[in-house]
XYZ file of C-alpha atoms in Angstrom:
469
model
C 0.000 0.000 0.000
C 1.578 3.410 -0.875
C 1.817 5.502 2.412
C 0.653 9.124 2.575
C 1.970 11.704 4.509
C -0.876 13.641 6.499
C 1.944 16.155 7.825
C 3.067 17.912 4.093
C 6.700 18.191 3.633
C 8.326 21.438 2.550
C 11.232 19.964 1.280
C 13.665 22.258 -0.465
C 14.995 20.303 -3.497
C 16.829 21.517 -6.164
C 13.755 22.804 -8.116
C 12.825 25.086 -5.460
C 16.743 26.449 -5.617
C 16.160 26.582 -9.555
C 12.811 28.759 -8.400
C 14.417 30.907 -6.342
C 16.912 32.026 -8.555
C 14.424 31.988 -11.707
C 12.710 34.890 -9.393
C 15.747 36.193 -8.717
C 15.589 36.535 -12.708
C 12.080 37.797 -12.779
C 12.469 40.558 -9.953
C 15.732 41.926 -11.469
C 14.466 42.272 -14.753
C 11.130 43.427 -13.347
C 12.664 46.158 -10.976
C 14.735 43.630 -8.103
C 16.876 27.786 2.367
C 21.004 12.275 16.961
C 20.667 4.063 22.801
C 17.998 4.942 25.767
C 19.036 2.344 27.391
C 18.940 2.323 31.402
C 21.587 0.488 33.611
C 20.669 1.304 36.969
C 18.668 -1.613 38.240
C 20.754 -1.985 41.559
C 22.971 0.136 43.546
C 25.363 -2.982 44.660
C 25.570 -3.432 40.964
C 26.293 0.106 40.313
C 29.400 0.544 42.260
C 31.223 -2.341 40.291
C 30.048 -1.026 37.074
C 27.160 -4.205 37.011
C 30.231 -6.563 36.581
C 29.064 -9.985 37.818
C 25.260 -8.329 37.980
C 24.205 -11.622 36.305
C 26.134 -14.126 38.798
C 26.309 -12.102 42.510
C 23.836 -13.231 45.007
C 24.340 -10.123 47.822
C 20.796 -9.276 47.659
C 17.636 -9.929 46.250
C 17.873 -7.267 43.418
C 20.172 -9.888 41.503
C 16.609 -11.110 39.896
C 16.434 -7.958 37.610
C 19.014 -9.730 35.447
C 18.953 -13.842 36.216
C 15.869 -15.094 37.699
C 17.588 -18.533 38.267
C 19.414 -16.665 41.214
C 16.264 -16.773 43.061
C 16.865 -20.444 43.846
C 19.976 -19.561 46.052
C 18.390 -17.650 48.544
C 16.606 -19.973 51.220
C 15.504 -17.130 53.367
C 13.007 -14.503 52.339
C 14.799 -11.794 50.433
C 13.030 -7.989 49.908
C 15.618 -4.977 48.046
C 14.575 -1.453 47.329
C 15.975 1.487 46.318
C 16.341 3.814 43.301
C 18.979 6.066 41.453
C 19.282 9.434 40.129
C 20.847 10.551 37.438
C 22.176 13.797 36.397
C 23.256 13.866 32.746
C 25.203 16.746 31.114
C 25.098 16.606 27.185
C 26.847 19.857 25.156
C 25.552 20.229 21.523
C 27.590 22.637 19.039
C 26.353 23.601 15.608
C 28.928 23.267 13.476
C 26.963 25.168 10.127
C 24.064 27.391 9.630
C 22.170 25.309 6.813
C 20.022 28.003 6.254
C 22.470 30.559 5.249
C 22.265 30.120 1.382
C 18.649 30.255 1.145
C 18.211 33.275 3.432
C 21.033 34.898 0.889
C 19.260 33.954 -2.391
C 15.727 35.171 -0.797
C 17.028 38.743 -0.081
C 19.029 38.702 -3.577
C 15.695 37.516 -5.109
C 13.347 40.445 -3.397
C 15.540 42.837 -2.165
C 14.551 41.994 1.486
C 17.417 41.917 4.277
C 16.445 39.006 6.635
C 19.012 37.035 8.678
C 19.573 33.207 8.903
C 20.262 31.812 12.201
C 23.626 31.701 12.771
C 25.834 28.670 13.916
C 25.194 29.477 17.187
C 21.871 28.961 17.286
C 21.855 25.435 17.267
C 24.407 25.579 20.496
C 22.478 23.724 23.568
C 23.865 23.908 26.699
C 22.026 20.784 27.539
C 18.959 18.756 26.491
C 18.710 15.800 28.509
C 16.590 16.240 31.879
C 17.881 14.292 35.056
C 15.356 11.490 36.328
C 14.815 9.352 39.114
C 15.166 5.438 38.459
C 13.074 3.547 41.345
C 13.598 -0.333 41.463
C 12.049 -3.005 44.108
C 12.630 -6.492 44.107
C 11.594 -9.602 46.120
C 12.417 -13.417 46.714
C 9.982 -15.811 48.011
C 11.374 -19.729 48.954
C 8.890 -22.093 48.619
C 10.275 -25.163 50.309
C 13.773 -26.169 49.520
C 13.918 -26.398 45.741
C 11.854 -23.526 44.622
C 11.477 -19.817 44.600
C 9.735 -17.355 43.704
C 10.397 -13.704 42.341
C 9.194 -10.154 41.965
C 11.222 -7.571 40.509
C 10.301 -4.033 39.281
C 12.370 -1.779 37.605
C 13.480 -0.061 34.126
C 15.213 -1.216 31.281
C 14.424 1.362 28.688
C 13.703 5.391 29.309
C 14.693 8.619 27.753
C 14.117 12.062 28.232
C 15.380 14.435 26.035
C 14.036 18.354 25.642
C 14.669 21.181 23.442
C 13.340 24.896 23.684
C 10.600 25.577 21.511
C 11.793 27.874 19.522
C 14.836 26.078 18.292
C 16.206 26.531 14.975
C 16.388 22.866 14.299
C 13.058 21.935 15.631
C 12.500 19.127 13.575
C 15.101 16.931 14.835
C 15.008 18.342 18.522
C 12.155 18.809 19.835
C 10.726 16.803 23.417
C 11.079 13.108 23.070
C 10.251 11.410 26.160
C 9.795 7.375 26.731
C 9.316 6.000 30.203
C 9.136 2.421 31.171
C 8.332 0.135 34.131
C 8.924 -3.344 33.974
C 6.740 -5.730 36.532
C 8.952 -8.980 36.307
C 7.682 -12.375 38.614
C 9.659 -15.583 37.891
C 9.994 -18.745 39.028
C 13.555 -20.699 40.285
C 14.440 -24.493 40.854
C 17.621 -26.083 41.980
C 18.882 -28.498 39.944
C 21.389 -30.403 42.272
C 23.364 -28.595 44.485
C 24.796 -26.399 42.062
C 22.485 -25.415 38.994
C 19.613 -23.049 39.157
C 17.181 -22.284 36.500
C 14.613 -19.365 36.352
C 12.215 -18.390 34.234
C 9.980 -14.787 34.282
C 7.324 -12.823 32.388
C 8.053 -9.345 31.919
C 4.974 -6.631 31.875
C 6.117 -3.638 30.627
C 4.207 -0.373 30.876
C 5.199 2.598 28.305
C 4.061 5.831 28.231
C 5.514 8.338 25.160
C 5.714 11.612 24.456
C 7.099 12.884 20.996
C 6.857 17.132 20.232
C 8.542 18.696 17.752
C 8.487 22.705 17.064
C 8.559 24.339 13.614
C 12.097 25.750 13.761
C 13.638 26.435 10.199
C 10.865 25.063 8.500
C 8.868 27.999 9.503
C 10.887 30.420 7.373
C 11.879 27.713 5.016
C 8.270 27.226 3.706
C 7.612 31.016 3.553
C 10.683 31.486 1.524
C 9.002 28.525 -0.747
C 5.570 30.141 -1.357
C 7.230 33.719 -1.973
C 9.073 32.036 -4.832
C 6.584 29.675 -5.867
C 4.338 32.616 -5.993
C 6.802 35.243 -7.785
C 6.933 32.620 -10.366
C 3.474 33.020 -11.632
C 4.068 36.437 -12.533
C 2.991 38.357 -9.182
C 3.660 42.096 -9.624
C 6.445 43.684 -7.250
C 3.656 44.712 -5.283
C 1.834 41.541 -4.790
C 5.318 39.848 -3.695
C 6.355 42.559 -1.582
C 2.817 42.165 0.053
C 2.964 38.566 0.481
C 7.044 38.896 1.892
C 5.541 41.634 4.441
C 2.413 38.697 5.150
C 5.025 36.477 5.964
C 7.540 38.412 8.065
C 6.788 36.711 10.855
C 8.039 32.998 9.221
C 11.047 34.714 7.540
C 12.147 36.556 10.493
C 12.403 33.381 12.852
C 9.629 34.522 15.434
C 7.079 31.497 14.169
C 10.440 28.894 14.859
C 8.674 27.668 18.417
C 5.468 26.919 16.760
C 4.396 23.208 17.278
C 4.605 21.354 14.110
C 2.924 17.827 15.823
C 2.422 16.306 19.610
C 1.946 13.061 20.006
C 1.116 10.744 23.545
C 0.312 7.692 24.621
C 0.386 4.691 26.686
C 0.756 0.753 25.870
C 1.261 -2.558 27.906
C 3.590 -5.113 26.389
C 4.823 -8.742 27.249
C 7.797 -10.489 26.827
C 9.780 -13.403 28.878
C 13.504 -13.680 30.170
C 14.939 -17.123 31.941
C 18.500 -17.671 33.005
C 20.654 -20.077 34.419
C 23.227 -19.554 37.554
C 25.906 -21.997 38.091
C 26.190 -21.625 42.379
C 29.255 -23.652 42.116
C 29.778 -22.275 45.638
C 29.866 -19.494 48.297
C 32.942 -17.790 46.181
C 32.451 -18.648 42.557
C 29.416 -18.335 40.856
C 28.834 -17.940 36.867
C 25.562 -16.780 35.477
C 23.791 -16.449 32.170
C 20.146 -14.609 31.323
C 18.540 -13.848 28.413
C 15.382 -11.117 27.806
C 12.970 -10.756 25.359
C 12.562 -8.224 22.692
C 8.988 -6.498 24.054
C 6.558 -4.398 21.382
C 4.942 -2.034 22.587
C 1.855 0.158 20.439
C 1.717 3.499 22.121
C -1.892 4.522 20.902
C -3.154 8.321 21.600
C -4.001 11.630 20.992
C -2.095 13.770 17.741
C -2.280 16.993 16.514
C -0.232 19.018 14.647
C -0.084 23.006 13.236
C -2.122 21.844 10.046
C -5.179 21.393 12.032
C -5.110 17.463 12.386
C -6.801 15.917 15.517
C -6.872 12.437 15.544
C -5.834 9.074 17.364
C -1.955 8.496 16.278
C -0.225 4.923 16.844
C 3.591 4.423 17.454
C 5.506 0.989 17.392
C 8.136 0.623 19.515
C 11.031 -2.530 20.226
C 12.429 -2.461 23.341
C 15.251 -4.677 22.224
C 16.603 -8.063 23.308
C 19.439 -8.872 25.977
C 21.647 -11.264 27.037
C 23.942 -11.140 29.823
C 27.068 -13.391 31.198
C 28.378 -12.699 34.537
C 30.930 -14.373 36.822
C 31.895 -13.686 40.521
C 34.884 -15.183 42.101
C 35.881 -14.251 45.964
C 39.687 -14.968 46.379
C 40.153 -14.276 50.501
C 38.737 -11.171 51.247
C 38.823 -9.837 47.529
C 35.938 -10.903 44.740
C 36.945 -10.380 41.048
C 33.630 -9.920 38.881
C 33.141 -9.253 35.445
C 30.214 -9.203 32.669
C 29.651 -9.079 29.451
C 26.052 -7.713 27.698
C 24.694 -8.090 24.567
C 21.708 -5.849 23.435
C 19.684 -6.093 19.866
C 19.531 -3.152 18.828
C 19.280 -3.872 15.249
C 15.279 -4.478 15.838
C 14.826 -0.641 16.362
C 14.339 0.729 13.433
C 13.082 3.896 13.924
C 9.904 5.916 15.272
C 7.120 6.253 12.519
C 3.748 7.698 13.760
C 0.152 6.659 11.849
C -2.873 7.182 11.841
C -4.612 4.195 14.232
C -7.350 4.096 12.073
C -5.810 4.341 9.113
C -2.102 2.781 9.103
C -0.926 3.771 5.508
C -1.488 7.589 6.932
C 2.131 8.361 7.724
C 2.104 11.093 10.340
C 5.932 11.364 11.214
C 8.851 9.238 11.074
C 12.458 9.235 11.888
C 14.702 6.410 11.301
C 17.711 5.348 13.172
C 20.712 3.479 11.914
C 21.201 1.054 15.000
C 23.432 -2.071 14.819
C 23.811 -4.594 17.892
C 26.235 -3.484 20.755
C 28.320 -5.339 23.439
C 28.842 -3.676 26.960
C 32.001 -4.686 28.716
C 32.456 -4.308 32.535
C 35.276 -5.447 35.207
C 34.868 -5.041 39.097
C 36.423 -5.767 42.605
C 34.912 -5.771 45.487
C 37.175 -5.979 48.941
C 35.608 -7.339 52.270
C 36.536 -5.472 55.319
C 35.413 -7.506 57.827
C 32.336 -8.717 58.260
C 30.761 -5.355 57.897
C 31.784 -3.286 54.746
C 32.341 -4.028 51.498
C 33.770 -1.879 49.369
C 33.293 -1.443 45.254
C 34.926 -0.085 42.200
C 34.343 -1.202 38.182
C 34.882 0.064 35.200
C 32.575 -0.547 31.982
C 32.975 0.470 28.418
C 29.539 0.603 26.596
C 29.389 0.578 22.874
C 27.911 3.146 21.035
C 24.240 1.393 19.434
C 24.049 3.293 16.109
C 24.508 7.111 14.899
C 24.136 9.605 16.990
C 20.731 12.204 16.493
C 20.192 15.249 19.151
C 17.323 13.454 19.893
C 18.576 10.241 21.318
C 22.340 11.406 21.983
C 23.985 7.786 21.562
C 28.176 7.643 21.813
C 30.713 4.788 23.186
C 30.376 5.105 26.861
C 33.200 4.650 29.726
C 31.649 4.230 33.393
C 33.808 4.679 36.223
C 32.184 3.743 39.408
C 32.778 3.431 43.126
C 30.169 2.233 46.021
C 29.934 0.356 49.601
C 27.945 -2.269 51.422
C 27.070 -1.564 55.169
C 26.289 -4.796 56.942
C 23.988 -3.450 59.459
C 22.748 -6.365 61.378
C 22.498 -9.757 59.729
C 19.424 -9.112 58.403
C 19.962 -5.516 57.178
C 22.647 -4.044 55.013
C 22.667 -0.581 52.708
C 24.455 -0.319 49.480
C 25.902 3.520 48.220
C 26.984 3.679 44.948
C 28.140 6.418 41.952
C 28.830 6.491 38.963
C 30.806 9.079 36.349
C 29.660 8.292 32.808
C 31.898 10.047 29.800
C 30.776 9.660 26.250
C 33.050 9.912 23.525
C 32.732 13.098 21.691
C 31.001 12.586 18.622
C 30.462 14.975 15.114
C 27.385 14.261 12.932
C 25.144 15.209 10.658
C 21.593 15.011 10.736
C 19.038 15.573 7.882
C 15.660 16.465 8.743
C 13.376 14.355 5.986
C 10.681 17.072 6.262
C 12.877 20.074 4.965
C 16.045 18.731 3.639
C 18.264 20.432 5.733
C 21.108 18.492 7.303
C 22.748 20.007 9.947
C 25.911 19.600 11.673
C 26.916 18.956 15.424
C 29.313 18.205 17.169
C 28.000 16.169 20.879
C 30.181 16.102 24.503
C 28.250 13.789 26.839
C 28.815 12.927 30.573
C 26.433 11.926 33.217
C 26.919 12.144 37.246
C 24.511 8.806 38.821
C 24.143 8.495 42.651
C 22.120 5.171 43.777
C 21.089 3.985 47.207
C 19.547 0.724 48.077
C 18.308 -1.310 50.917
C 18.204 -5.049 52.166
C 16.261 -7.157 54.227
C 16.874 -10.586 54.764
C 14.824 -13.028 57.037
């Protein structure tokens, strides 16, 4: 079926350069244009870099990423806590894209109008810090079984431009939230194999706005020519240039071009395996689902449409291997995690009544990626532990100032307080420094690519409790 576009694109091809100077022609003679994934599931985890995450038993919040760990706890296990995150992302605009048009407008019609400059696509930051709660809980049911409960967040993002920036197209608010309500069930195989397996319930709610920006003065700039072309008078042009000074001068740039929410429910699985070979060396393997979700819910856009929009998202596969081996009163831990990203393709809005009515889309070039991590964990005594790691996360696909993806380092630090033998608290933090990346963007609506250059770091502080009895 051949897809139509409800939201009409002003793209500026090379005709509408060949118009624009044809009326430069006419007027002379005539008198005189960037992964959201989440790794904060546990602060224990956290402080070595969720090395081992997969294969260390400490607490109850090991579930989030191997339900078969359930199985080694034979007393009743409860973990809460949450993490908050404090992300710092720099964007530079390395061109002004529309500089030529803006110059072959004025030459056209004598008019002196500006283009934003490089600067204007500067942001000093567009990603909003968030709070990550997570709870988890293990149940033993006789000696062999268990049973788990885990809720936290795989997936999120939250990123938000002003709305009146230049590139409003590709910028804009784009805003995904998860939750992920995760029981599973554990056996013991022997004395040294568990195996779990869990349903994940994931609730999504998204919210995608994008503003006008250059598009505003772009299309203006279009009709003026369009309409010079069919042999408008001076007078008729200059009337329809002074109709249209708000576009051309920039002040219509924050007007909403579409908004789009809504909520979904999806379901997926994950199951795992944990090798408890014993107290100080454990290996573990999980695996999670891919999980669709169809966020379906109210649209609108400066055109005049008001309908009921429908967005398809893939919150992408994972599989994890972790190991944890305590040497005396130092554990070595490590982990390795593999996400598929190659099933998101994109975000492309329709119509839910109609799904051959396109009503936005932006496609993403993501590829499968591999995080890496390392930790150590020291024992003093029997009532502190203390944490480091180190983790180098690879980059999912090209970077867009919307999702601001880049290879990742985390450098993290954290402790466990032994309270009693029933209680224990876990700090951790975490410095996060993306590699600096320069792109280029094209916005499918207007033809404009633009140029960046992105500086990302992020600041996460986590706190968790335990109860065991």
């Amino acid at each position: 079926m051949k897809k139509t576009y409800l939201c009409k694109k002003n793209a500026i091809t090379k005709s509408i350069v060949k118009a624009i100077i044809t009326a430069t022609i006419i007027t002379s003679a005539q008198a005189t244009a960037a992964g959201f994934q989440v790794n904060v599931q546990s602060a224990s985890a956290l402080g070595n870099a969720n090395a081992g995450f997969a294969a260390n038993t400490d607490n109850a919040a090991v579930i989030a990423t191997n339900p078969a760990a359930a199985a080694s706890f034979d007393k009743f296990a409860f973990s809460f806590g949450g993490a908050y995150v404090e992300p710092t992302v720099e964007t530079t605009g390395e061109n002004a894209p529309l500089a030529p048009y803006y110059q072959g407008f004025n030459s056209a019609f004598g008019s002196s109008y500006s283009a934003p400059s490089e600067s204007a696509y500067d942001v000093e930051n567009s990603v909003n810090p968030s709070t990550i709660p997570s709870v988890y809980a293990v149940i033993p049911v006789g000696k062999k079984l268990a049973i788990g409960i885990a809720g936290y967040t795989n997936y999120g993002t939250n990123t938000e431009f002003s709305d009146d920036y230049a590139a409003g197209l590709v910028g804009g608010s784009t805003q995904l939230t998860t939750f992920n309500l995760n029981p599973s069930l554990a056996v013991k195989l022997g004395s040294k194999i568990r195996l779990g397996v869990g349903a994940q319930i994931v609730y999504g709610s998204a919210e995608l706005e994008r503003n006008l920006g250059d598009a505003a003065a772009l299309g203006a700039m279009s009709g003026i020519a369009a309409f010079a072309q069919t042999g408008a008078s001076p007078v008729q042009i200059g009337g329809a240039i002074a109709a249209n000074n708000t576009h051309l001068s920039g002040q219509a740039a924050g007007t909403q071009a579409f908004i789009m929410e809504g909520d979904d429910i999806g379901f997926g699985w994950n199951g795992g395996v944990l090798f408890d070979l014993s107290d100080n060396h454990k290996i573990g393997v999980s695996y999670r689902s891919e999980v669709e979700l169809t966020f379906e819910g109210e649209y609108s856009n400066y055109q005049g449409a008001d309908l009921t929009g429908q967005l398809d998202l893939s919150l992408p596969a994972m599989a994890e291997l972790g190991g944890f081996h305590r040497f005396g009163n130092v554990a070595l831990q490590y982990g390795v995690v593999w996400t598929e990203w190659s099933s998101f393709n994109g975000l492309q809005g329709v119509s839910a009544e109609n799904n051959d009515v396109v009503l936005f889309e932006k496609g993403y070039n993501y590829e499968d990626n591999i995080r890496y991590s390392a930790g150590l964990s020291y024992y003093l005594g029997s009532k502190v532990i203390l944490r480091a790691g180190y983790a180098l996360d690879e980059a999912a696909g090209d970077t867009t100032i919307s999702i601001p993806d880049s290879e990742r380092q985390w450098y993290t630090a954290g402790l466990t307080f032994n309270v009693t033998k029933t209680l224990s608290l876990d700090l951790a933090a975490a410095y996060i420094i993306g590699e600096e990346t320069s792109f280029t963007e094209t916005d499918s609506n207007t033809g404009l690519t633009y140029a960046f250059t992105n500086k990302a770091e992020a600041i996460v502080g986590s706190a968790q409790m335990n109860l065991v009895f």
